[in-house]
Short mmCIF file of N, CA, C and O in Angstrom, two decimals:
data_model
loop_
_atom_site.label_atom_id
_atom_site.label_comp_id
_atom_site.label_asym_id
_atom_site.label_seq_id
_atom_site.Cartn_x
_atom_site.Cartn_y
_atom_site.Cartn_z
N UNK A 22 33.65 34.30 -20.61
CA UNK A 22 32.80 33.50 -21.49
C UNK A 22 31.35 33.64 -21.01
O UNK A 22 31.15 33.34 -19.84
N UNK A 23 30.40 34.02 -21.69
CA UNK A 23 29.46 34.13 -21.12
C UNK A 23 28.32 32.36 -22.37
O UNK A 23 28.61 31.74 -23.40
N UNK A 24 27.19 32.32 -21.42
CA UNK A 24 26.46 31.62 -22.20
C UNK A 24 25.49 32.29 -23.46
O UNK A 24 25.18 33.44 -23.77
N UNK A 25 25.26 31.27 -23.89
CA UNK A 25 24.61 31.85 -25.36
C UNK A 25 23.48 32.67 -25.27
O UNK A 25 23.34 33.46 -26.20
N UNK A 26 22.50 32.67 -24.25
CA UNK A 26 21.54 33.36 -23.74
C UNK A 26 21.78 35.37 -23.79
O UNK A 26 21.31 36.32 -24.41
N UNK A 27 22.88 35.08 -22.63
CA UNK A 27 23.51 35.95 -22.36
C UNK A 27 24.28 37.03 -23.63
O UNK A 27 24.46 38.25 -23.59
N UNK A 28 24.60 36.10 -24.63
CA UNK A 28 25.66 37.02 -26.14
C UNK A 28 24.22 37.55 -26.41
O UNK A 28 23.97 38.71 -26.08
N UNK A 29 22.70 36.35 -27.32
CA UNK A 29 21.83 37.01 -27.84
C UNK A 29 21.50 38.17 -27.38
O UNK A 29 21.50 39.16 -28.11
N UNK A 30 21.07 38.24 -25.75
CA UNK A 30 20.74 39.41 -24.96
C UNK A 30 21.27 40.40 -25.60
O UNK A 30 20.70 41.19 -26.34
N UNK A 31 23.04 40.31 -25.15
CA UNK A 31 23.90 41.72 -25.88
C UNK A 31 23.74 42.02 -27.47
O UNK A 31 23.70 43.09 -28.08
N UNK A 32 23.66 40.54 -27.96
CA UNK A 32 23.84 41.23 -29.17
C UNK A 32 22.31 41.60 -29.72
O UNK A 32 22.41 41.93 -30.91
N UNK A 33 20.78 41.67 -29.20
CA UNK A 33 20.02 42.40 -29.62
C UNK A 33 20.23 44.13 -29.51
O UNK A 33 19.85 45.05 -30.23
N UNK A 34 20.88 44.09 -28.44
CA UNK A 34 21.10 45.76 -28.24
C UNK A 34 21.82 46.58 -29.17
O UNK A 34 21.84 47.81 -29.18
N UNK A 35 22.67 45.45 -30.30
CA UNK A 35 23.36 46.52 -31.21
C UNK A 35 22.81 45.88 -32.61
O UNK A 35 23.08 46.25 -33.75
N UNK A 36 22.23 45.17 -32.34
CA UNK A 36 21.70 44.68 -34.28
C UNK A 36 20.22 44.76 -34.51
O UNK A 36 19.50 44.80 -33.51
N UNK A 37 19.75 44.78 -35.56
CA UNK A 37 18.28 44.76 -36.13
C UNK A 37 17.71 43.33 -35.70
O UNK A 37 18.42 42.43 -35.27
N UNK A 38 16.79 43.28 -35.82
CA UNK A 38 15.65 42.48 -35.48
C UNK A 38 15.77 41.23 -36.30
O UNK A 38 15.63 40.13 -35.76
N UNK A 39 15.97 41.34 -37.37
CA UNK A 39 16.01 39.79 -38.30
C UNK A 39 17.22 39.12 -37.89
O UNK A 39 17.05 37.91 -37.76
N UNK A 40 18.90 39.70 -37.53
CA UNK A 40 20.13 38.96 -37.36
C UNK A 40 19.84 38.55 -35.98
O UNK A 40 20.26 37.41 -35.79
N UNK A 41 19.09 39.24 -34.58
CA UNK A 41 18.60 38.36 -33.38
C UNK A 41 17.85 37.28 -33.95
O UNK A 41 18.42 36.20 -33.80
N UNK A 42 16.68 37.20 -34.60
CA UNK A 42 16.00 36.12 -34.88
C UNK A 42 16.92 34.99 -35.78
O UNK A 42 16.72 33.77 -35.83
N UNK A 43 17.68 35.55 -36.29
CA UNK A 43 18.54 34.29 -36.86
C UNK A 43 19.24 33.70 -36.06
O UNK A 43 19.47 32.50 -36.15
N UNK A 44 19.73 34.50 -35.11
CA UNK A 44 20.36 33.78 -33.99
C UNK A 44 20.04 33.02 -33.24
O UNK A 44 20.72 32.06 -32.87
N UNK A 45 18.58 33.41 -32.77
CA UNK A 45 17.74 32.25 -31.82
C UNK A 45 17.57 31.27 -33.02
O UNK A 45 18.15 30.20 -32.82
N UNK A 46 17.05 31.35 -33.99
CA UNK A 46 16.78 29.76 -34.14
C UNK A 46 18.63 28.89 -34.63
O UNK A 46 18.71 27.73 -35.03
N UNK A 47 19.59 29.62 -34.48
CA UNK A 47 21.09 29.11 -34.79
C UNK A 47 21.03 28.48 -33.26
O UNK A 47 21.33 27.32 -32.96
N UNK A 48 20.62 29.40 -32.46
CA UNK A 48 20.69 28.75 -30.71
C UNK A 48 19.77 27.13 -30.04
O UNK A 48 19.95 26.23 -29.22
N UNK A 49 18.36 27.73 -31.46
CA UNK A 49 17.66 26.60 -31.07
C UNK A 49 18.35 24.91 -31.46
O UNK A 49 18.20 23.94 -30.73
N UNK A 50 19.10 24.92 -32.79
CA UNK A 50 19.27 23.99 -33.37
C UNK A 50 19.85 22.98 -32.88
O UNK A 50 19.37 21.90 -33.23
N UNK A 51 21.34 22.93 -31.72
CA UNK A 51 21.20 21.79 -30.78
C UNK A 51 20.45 21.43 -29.89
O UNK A 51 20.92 20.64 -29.07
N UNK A 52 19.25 21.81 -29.76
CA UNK A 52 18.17 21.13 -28.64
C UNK A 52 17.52 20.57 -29.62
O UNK A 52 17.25 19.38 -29.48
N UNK A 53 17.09 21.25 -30.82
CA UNK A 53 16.08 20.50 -31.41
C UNK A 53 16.76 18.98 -32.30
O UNK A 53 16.06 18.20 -32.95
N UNK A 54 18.12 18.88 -32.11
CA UNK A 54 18.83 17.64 -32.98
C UNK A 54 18.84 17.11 -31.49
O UNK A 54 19.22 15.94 -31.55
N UNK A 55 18.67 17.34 -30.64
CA UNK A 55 19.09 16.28 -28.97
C UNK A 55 17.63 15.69 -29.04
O UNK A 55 17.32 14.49 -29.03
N UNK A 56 16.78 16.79 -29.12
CA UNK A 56 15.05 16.38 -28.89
C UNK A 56 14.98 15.22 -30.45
O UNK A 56 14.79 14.00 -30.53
N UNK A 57 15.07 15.57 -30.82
CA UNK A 57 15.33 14.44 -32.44
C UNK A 57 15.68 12.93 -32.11
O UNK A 57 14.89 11.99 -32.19
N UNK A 58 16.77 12.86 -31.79
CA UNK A 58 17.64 11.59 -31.74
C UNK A 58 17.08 11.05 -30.17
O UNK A 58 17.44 9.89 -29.98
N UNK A 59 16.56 11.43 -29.40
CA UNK A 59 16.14 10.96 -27.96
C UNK A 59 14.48 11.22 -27.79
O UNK A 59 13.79 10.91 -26.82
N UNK A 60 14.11 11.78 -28.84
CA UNK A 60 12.39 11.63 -28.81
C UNK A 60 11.70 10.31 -28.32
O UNK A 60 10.54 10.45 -27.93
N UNK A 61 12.28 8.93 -28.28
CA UNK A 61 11.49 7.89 -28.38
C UNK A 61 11.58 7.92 -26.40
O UNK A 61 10.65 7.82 -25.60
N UNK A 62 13.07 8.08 -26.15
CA UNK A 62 13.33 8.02 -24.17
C UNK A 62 12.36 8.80 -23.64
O UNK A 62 11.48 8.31 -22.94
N UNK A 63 12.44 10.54 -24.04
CA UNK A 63 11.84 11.51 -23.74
C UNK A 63 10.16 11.42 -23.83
O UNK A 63 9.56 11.75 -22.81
N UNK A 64 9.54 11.08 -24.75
CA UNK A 64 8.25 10.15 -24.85
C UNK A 64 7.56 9.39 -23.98
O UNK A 64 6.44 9.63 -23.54
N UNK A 65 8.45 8.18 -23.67
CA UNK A 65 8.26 7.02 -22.59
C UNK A 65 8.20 7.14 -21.49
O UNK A 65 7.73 6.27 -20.76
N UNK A 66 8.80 8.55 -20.95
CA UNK A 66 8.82 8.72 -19.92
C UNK A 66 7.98 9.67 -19.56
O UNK A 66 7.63 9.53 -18.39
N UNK A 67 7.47 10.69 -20.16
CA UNK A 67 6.02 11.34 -20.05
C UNK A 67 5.08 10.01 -19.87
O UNK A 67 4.69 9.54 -18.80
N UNK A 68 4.84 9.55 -21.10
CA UNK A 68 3.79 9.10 -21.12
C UNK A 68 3.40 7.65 -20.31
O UNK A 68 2.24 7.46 -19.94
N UNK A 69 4.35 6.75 -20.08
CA UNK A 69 4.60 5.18 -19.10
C UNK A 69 4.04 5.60 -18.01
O UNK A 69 2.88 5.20 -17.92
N UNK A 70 4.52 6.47 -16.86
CA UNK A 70 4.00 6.80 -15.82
C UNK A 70 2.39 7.66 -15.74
O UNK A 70 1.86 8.08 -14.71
N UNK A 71 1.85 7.74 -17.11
CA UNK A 71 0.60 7.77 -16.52
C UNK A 71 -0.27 7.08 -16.61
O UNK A 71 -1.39 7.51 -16.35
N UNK A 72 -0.06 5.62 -17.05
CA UNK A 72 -0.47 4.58 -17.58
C UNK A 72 -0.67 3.59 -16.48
O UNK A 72 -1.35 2.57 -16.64
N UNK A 73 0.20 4.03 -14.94
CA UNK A 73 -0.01 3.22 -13.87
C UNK A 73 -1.16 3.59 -13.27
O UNK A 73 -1.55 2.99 -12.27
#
């Protein structure tokens, strides 16, 4: 089993350029629904501590 990093890698070496780019943003899409739903934690905590 390798990680998803790792398939895109291989699989740029045998496909065209547009089916890699579809892939990264298919790869991006659970970070950007985690960054979504936890934006307000992720926020507070940048920004609270420079406020001391």
């Amino acid at each position: 089993m390798w990680t998803l990093m790792v398939f895109i890698y291989e699989f740029q070496q045998k496909h065209f350029m547009p089916m890699v780019m579809a892939s990264l943003v298919v790869a991006a899409i659970p970070t950007l629904i985690v960054f979504l739903f936890a934006q307000n934690v992720i926020l507070r905590g940048i920004i609270i501590p420079t406020y001391k």
